[in-house]
Short mmCIF file of C-alpha atoms and ligand atoms in Angstrom, two decimals:
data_model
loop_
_atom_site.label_atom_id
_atom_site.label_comp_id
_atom_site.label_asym_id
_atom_site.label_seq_id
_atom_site.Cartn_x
_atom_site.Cartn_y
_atom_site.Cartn_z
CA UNK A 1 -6.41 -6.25 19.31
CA UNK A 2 -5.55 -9.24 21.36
CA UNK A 3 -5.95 -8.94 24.88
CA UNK A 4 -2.02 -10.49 25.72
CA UNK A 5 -0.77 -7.19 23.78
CA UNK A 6 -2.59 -4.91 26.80
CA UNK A 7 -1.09 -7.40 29.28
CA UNK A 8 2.22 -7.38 28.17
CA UNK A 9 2.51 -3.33 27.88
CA UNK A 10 1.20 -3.18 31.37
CA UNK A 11 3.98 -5.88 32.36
CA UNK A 12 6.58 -4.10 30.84
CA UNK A 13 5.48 -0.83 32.25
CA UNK A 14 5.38 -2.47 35.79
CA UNK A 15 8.69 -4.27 35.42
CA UNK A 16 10.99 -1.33 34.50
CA UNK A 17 8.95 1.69 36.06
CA UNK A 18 8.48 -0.14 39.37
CA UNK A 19 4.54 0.76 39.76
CA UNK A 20 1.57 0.07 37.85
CA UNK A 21 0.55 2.46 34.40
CA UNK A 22 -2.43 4.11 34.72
CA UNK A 23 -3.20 4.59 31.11
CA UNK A 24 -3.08 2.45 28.01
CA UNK A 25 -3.36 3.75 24.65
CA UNK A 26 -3.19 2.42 21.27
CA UNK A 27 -2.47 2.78 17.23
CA UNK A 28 -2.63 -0.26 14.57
CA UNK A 29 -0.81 -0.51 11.48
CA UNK A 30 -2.49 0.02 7.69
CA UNK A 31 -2.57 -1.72 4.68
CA UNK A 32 -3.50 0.89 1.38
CA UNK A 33 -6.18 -0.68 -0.34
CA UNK A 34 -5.26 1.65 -3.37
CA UNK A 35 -4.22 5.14 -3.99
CA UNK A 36 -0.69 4.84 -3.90
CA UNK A 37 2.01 7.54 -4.07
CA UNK A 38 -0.75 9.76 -4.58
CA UNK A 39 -0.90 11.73 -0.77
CA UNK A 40 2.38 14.05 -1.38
CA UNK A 41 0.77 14.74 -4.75
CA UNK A 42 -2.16 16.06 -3.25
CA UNK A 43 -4.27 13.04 -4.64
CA UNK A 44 -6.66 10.34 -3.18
CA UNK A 45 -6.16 7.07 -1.32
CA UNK A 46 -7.88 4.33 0.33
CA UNK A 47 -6.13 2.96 3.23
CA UNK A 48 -8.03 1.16 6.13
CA UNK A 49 -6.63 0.17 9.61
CA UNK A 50 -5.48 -3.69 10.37
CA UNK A 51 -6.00 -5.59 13.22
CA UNK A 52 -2.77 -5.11 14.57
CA UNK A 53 -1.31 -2.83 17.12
CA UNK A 54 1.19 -0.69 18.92
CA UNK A 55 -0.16 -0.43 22.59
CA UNK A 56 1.89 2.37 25.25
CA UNK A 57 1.12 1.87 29.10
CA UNK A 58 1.75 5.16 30.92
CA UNK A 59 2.23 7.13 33.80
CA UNK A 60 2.24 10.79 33.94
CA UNK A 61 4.97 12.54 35.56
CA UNK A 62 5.71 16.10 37.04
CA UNK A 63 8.68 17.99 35.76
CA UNK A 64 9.50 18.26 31.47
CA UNK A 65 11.44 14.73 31.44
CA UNK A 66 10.31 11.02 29.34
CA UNK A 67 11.07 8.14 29.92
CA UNK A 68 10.30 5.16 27.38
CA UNK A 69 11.35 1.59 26.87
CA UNK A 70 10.19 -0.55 24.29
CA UNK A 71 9.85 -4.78 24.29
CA UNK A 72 11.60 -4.54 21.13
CA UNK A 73 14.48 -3.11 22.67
CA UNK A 74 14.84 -5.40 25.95
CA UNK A 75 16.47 -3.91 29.06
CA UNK A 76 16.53 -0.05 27.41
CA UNK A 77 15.19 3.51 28.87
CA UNK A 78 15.75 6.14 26.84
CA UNK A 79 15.26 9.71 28.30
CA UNK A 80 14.89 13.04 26.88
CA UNK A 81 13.23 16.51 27.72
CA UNK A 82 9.70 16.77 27.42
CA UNK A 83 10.36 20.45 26.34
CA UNK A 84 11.53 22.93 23.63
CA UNK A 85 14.89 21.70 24.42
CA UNK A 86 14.27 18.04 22.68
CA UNK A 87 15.96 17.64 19.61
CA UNK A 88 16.22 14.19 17.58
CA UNK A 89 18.26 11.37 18.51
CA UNK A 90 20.66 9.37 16.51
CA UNK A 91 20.16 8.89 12.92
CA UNK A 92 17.46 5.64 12.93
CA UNK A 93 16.86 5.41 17.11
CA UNK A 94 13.16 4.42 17.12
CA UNK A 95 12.91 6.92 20.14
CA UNK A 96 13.08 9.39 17.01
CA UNK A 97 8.95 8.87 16.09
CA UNK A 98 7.94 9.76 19.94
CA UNK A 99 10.65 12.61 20.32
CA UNK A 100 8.97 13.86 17.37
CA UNK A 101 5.46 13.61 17.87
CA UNK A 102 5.83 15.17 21.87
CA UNK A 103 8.09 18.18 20.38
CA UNK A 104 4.95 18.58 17.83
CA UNK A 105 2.08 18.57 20.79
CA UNK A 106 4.34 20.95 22.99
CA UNK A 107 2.57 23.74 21.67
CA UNK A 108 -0.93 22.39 22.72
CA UNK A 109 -0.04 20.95 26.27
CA UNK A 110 -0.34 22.84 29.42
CA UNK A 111 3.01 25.35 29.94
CA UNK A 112 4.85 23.82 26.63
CA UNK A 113 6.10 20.98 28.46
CA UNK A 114 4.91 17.33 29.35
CA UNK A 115 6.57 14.18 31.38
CA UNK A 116 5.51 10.79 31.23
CA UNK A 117 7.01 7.06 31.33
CA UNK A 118 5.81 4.77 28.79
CA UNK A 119 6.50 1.12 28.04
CA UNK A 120 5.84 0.13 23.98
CA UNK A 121 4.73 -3.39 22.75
CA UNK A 122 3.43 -3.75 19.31
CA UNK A 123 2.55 -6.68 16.95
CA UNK A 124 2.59 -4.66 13.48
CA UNK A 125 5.33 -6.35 12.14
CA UNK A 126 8.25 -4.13 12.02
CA UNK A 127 9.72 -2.61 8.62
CA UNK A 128 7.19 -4.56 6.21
CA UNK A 129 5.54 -1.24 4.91
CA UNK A 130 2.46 -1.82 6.92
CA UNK A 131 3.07 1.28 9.21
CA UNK A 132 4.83 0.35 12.18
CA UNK A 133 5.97 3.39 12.51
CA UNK A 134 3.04 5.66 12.04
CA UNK A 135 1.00 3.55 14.50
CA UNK A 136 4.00 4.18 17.12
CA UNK A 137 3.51 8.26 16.01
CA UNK A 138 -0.03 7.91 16.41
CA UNK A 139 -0.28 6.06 19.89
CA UNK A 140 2.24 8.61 21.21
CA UNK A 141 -0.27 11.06 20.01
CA UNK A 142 -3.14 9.40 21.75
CA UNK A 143 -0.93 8.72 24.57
CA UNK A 144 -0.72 12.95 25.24
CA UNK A 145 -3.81 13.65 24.41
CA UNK A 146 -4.95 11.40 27.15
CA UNK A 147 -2.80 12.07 29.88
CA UNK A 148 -3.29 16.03 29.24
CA UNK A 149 -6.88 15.49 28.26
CA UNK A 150 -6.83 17.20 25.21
CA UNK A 151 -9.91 17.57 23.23
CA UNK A 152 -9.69 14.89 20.60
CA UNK A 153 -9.05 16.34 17.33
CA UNK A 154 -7.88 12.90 15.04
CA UNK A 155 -7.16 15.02 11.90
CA UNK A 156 -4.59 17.87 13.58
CA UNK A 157 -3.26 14.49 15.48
CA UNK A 158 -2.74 13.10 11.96
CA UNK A 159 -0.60 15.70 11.06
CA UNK A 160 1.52 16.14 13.80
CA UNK A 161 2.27 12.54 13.25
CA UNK A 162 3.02 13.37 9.58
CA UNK A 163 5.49 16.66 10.80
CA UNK A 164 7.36 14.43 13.24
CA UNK A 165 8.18 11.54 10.67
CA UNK A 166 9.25 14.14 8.16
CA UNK A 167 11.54 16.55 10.57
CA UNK A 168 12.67 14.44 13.34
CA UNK A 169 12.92 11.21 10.50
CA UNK A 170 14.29 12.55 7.92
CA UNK A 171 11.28 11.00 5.77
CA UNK A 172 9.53 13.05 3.04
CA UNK A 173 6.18 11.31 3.25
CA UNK A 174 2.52 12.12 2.66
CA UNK A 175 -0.48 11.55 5.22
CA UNK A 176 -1.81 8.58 4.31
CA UNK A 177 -0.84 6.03 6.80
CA UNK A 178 -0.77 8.87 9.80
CA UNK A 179 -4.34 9.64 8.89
CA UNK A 180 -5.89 6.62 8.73
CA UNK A 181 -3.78 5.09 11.90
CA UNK A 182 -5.65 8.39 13.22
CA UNK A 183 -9.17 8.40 11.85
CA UNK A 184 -9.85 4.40 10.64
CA UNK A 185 -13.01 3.25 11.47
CA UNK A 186 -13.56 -0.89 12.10
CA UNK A 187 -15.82 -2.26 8.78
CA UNK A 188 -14.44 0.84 6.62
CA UNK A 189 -11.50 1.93 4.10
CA UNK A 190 -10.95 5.79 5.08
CA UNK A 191 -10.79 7.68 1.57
CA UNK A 192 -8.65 10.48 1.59
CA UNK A 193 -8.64 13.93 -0.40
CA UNK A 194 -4.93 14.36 0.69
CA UNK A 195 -5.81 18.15 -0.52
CA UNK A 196 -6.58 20.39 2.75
CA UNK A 197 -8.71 20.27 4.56
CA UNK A 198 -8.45 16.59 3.66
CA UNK A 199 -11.76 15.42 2.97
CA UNK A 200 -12.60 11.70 4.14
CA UNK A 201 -15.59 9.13 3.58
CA UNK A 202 -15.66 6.03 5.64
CA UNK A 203 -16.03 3.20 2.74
CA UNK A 204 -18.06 -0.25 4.33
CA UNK A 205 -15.74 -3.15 3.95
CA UNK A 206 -16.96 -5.79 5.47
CA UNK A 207 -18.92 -7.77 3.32
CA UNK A 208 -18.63 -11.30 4.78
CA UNK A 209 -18.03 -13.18 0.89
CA UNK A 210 -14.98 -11.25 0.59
CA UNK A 211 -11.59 -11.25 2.35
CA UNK A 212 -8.33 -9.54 2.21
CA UNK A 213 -5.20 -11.34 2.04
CA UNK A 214 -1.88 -9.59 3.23
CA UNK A 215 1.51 -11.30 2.10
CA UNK A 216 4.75 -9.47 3.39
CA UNK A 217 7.39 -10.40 0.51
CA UNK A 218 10.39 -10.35 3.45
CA UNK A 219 11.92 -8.03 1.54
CA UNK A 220 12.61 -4.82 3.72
CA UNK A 221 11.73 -1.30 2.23
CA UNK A 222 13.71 1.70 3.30
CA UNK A 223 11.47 4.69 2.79
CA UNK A 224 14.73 7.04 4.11
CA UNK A 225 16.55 5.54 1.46
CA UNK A 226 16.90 7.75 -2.28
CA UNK A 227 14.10 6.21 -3.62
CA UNK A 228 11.09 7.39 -2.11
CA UNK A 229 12.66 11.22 -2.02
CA UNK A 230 13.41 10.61 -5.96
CA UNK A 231 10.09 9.87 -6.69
CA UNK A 232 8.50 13.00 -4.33
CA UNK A 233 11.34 15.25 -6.21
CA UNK A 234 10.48 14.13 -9.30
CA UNK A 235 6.44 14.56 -9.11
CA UNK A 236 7.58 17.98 -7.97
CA UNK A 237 9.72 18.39 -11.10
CA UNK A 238 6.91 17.35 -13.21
CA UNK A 239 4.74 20.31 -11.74
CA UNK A 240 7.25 22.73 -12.32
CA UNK A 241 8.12 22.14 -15.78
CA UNK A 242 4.05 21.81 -15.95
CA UNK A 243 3.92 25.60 -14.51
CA UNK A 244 6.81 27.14 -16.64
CA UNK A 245 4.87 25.62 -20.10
CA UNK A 246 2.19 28.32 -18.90
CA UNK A 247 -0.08 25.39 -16.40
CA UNK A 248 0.24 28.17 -13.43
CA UNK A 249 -2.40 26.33 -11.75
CA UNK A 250 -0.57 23.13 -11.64
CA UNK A 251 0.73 23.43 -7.87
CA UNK A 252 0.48 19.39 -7.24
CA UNK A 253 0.29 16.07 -10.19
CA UNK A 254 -3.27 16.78 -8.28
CA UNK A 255 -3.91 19.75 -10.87
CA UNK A 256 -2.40 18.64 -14.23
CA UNK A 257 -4.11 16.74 -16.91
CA UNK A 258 -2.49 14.17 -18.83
CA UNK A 259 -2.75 16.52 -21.81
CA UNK A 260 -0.68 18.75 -19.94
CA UNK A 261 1.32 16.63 -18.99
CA UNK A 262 1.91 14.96 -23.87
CA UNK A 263 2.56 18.70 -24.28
CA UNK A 264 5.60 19.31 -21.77
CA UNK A 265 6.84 15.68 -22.57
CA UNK A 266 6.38 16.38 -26.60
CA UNK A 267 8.96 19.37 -25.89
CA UNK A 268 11.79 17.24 -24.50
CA UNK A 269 11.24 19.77 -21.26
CA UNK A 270 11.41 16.56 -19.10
CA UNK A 271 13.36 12.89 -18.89
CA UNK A 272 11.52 10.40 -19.71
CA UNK A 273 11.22 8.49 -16.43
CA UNK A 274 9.90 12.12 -14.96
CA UNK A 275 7.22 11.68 -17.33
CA UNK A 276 6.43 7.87 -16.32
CA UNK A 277 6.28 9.05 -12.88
CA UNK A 278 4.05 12.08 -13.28
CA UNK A 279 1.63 9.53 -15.76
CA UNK A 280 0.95 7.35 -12.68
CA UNK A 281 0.29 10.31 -10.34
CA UNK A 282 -2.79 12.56 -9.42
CA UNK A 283 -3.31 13.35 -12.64
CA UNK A 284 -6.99 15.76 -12.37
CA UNK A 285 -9.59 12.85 -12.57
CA UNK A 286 -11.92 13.47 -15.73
CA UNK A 287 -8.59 13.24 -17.86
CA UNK A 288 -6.46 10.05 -19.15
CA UNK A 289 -6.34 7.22 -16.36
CA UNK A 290 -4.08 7.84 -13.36
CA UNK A 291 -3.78 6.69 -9.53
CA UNK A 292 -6.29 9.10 -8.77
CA UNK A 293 -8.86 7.86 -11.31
CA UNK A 294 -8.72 4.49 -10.02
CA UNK A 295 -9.20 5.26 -6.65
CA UNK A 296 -12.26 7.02 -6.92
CA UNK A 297 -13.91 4.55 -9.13
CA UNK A 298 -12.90 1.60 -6.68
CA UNK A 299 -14.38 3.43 -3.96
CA UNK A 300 -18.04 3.76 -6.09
CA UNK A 301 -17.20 -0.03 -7.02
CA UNK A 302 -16.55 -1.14 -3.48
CA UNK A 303 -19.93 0.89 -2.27
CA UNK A 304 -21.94 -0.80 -4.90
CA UNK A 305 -20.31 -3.87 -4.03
CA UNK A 306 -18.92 -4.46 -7.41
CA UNK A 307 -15.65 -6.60 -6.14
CA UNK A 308 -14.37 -7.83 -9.73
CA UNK A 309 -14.13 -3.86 -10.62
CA UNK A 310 -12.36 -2.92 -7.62
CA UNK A 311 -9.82 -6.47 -8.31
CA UNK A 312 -9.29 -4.87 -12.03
CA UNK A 313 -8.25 -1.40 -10.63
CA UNK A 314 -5.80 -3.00 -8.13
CA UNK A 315 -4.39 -4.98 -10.85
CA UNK A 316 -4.00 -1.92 -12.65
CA UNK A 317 -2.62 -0.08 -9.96
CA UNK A 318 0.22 -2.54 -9.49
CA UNK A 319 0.84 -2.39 -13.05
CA UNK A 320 1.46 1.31 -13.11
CA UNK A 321 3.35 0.80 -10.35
CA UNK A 322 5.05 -1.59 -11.52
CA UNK A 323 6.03 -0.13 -14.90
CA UNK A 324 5.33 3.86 -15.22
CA UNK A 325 6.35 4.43 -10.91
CA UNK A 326 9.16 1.93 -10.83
CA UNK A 327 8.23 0.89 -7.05
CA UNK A 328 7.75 -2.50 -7.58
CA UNK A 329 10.28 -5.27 -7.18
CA UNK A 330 10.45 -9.20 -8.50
CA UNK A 331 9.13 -10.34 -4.96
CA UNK A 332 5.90 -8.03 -4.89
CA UNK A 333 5.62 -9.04 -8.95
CA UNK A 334 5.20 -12.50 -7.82
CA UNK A 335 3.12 -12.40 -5.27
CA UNK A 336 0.71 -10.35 -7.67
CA UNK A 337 1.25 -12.95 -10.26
CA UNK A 338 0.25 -16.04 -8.30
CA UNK A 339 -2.85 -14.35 -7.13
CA UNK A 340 -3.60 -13.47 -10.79
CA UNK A 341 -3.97 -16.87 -10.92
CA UNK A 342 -6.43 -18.15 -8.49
CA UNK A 343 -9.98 -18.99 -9.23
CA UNK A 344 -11.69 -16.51 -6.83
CA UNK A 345 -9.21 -13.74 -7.14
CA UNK A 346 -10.58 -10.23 -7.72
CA UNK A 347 -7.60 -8.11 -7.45
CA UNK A 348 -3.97 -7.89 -5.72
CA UNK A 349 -1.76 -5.16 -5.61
CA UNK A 350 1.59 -3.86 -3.68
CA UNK A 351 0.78 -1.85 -0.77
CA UNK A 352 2.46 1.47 0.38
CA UNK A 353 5.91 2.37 -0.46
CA UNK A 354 6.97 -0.28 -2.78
CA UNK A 355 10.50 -1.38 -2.26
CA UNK A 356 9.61 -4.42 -0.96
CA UNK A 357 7.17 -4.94 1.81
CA UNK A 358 3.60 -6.08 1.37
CA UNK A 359 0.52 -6.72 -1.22
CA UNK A 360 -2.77 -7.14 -0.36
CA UNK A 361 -5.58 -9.49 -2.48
CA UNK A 362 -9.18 -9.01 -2.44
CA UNK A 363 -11.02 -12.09 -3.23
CA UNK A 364 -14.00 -14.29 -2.33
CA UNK A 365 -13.84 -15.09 1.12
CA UNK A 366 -13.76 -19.17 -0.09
CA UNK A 367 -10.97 -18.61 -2.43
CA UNK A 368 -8.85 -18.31 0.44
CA UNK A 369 -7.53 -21.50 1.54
CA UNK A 370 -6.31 -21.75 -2.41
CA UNK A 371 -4.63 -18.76 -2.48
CA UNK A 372 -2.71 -19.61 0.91
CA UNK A 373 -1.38 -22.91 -0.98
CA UNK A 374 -0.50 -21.12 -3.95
CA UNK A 375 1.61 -18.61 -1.77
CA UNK A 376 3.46 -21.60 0.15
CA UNK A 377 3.80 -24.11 -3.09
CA UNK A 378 4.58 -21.06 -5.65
CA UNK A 379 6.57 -18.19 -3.92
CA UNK A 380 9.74 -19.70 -3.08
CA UNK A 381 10.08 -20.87 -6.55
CA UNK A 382 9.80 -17.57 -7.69
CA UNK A 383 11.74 -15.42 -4.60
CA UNK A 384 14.69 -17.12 -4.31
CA UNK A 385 14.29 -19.86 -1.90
CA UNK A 386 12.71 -16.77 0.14
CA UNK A 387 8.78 -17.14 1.79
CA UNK A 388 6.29 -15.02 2.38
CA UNK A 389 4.07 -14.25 5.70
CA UNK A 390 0.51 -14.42 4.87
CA UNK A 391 -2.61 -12.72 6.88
CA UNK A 392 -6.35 -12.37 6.47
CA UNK A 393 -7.03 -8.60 7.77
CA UNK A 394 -10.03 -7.29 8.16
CA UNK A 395 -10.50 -3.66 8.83
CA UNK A 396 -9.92 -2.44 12.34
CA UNK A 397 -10.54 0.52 14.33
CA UNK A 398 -7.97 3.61 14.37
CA UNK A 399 -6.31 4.91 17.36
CA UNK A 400 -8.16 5.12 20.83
CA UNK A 401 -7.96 5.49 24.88
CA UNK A 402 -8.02 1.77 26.14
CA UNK A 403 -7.90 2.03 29.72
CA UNK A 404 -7.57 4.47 32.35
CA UNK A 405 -7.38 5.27 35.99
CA UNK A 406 -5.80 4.01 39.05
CA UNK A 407 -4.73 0.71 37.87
CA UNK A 408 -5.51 1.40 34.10
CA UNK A 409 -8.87 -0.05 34.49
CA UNK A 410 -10.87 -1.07 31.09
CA UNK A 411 -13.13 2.33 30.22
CA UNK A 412 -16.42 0.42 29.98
CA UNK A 413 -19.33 2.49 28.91
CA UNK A 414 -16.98 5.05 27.61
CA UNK A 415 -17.44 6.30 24.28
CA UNK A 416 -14.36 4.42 22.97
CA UNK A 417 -15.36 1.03 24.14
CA UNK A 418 -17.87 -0.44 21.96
CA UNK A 419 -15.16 0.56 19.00
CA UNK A 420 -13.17 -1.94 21.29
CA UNK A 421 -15.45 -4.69 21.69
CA UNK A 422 -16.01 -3.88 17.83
CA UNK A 423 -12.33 -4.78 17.63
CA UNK A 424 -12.30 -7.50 19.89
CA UNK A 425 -15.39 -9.31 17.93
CA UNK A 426 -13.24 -8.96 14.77
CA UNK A 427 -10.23 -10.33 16.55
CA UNK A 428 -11.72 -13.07 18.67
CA UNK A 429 -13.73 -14.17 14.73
CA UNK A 430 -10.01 -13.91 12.49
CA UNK A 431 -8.78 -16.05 15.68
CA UNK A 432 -11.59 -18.61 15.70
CA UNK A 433 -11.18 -18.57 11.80
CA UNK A 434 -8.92 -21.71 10.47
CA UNK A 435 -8.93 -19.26 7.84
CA UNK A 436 -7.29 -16.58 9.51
CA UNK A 437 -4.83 -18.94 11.75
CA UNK A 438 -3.11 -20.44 8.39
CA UNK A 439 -0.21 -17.78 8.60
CA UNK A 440 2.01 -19.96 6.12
CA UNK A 441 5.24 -18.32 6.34
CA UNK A 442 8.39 -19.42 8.50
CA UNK A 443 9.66 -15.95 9.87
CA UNK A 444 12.43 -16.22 7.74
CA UNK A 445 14.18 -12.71 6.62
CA UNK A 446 17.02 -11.86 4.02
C1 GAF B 1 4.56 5.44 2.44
C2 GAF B 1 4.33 6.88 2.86
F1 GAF B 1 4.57 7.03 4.21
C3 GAF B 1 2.92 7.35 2.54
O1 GAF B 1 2.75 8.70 2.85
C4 GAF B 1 2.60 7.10 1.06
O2 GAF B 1 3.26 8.02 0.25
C5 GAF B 1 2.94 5.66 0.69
O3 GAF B 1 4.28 5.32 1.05
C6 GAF B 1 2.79 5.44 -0.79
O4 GAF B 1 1.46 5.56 -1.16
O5 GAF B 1 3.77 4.58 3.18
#
């Protein structure tokens, strides 16, 4: 978390509110180390938090009205009722995450109803699959549960979050990225039985001869586009024809085994590409490979330190993907390919949706400079003229309560602080890292 983000909410705040905030929250984005398209199916995945934020300074207001502006949006307030009257906005108005999450935590506030003005500034890069707009969900969540001094409750937060993408954003998706924006811990991946009560185990990531490369392809994902739905539907589809074979028990991919799974596709009960799809989902671990599998042996690989097993599983990952999930595209291929080939290399992988978006590498922490190069010299050849934008990460803390009081002082000796000097360390070390400062790409987009 870079100090300048803090500054700048509290600038914006000033600027169009007129007075200082007196409380600044905040929410970073995720990368999913693996486990993919495996939270609406009830699965397992391994997300942990990035070192990259969405900040809100604040001001709590009488009366039921908000008021928000966002640096991404220059010059723009939007308003709307802090109350059972609030209802979405226009199809795609980023206002649409926060209307959403306050309508979810009217229940829990203090007569139904809440006012507040909030100025936005984030540095998770926008629309690249690394969560943008769960960390917004997530900070707005924070942001309440602050000013109304809630008890803190990360998990129910989580799935407010979730609720409010999928009703007021017309997105069908799981809990991953909510939960972890929610619950990540610095140093950790956050595994996730996405079964309730959703389970979770804090995973130590931090070994200092490792790193973890990020490389957005520039290619944009659109999770409200067909695509993701289709693939939710068709998991769904897979259960049922599961269930009518005489599987009763099958409720989510979570419960079927891939023997299950031969006998329904043997009977021509399914398509074909239902079948692909339901092969790389939770299929019950114990039985046949699947999404699932993987991520609970890279989690006892990545505890026993054991980074070449965890690199295979990613690889494999992407490959199901690639070929049996049909989320993959010739970009996020690529990128995968030229880490394949880098002495040091353990694994690489395309992370969250698919569509586009981002992977992320694991390798040893001095294979890095080389894997930078063969991004810049190798990429464009292979996307079109197109580059990618390239970032160590290391695993950051999840949502907290930065400052607050009077003039939004810095909570020191709170219990959230040392998580933010924890933060700050990590920052203040990618920063000081030539390493971490060789972000390759131009910010060329399509
Ligand atoms: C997106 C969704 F929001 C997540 O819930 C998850 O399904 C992910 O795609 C795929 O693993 O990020």
């Amino acid at each position: 978390m870079s100090a300048e983000l803090i500054l700048r909410s509290k600038e914006l705040f000033a600027r169009v509110f007129q007075e200082p905030a007196n409380v600044i929250v905040c929410a970073p984005g995720r990368v999913n180390l693996i486990g993919e398209h495996t939270d609406y199916n009830e699965g397992f995945a391994m997300p942990f938090c990035i070192g990259k934020y969405t900040v809100i300074a604040a001001r709590r207001r009488t009366g039921a009205t908000c008021r928000i502006t966002s640096a991404g949006v220059p010059g723009a307030i939007s308003t709307f009722p802090g109350d059972s009257s609030l209802s979405p906005g226009p199809e795609g108005d980023w206002t649409n995450y926060v209307r959403g999450v306050v309508f979810g935590m009217l229940p829990m506030l203090p007569g139904g109803s809440c006012a507040f003005d909030a100025a936005v500034v984030s540095d998770v890069p926008l629309g690249s699959g690394l969560s943008s707009s769960a960390s917004l969900e997530v900070a707005t969540a924070t942001l309440l549960e602050s000013i109304y001094r809630l008890g803190a409750d990360p998990k129910g937060k989580a799935l407010v979050c979730q609720k409010a993408e999928q009703t007021f954003c017309n997105s069908p998706c799981g809990i991953t990225d909510q939960f972890v924006c929610a619950c990540g811990e610095a140093g950790h991946a956050l595994l996730i039985d996405c079964r309730p009560p959703y389970a979770t185990e804090s995973v130590p990531l931090s070994d200092p001869r490792i790193a973890l490369v990020v490389a957005d392809s520039n290619v944009k994902p659109q999770l409200s586009g067909s695509e993701y739905p289709d693939r939710v539907q068709q998991c769904k589809d897979a259960c049922a024809a599961m269930q009518a074979a005489g599987h009763s028990e099958v409720r989510h991919l979570r419960d079927a085994t891939l023997s299950m799974l031969e006998t329904v596709a043997r009977s021509h009960a399914l398509p074909e590409a239902t079948v692909r799809r339901a092969r790389h989902g939770a299929l019950r671990p114990g039985d046949g490979i699947s999404e699932d599998q993987r991520t609970l042996q890279a989690k006892e690989a990545l505890k026993a330190c054991d980074y070449a097993q965890v690199g295979r599983l990613m690889f494999a990952s992407h490959a199901s993907l690639r070929d049996d999930y049909r989320v993959s595209s010739p970009e996020l291929d690529a990128l995968v390919e030229i880490a394949r080939g880098v002495p040091g290399v353990h694994g690489s992988r395309l992370t969250g949706g698919g569509f586009g978006g981002c992977t992320v590498t694991l390798l040893s922490r001095s294979a890095v400079p080389a894997l930078l190069a063969a991004f810049e010299a190798e990429y464009p050849k292979r996307a079109g003229g197109r580059t990618a934008s390239v970032f160590v990460v290391r695993p950051a803390a999840g949502a907290m309560l930065l400052q607050q009081g009077a003039g939004a002082e810095p909570l020191a000796g709170a219990p959230l602080s040392p998580q933010l000097s924890g933060v700050a360390k990590v920052t203040a070390a990618l920063v000081l890292s030539a390493v971490a400062a060789a972000v390759i790409a131009s910010k060329r987009q399509r």
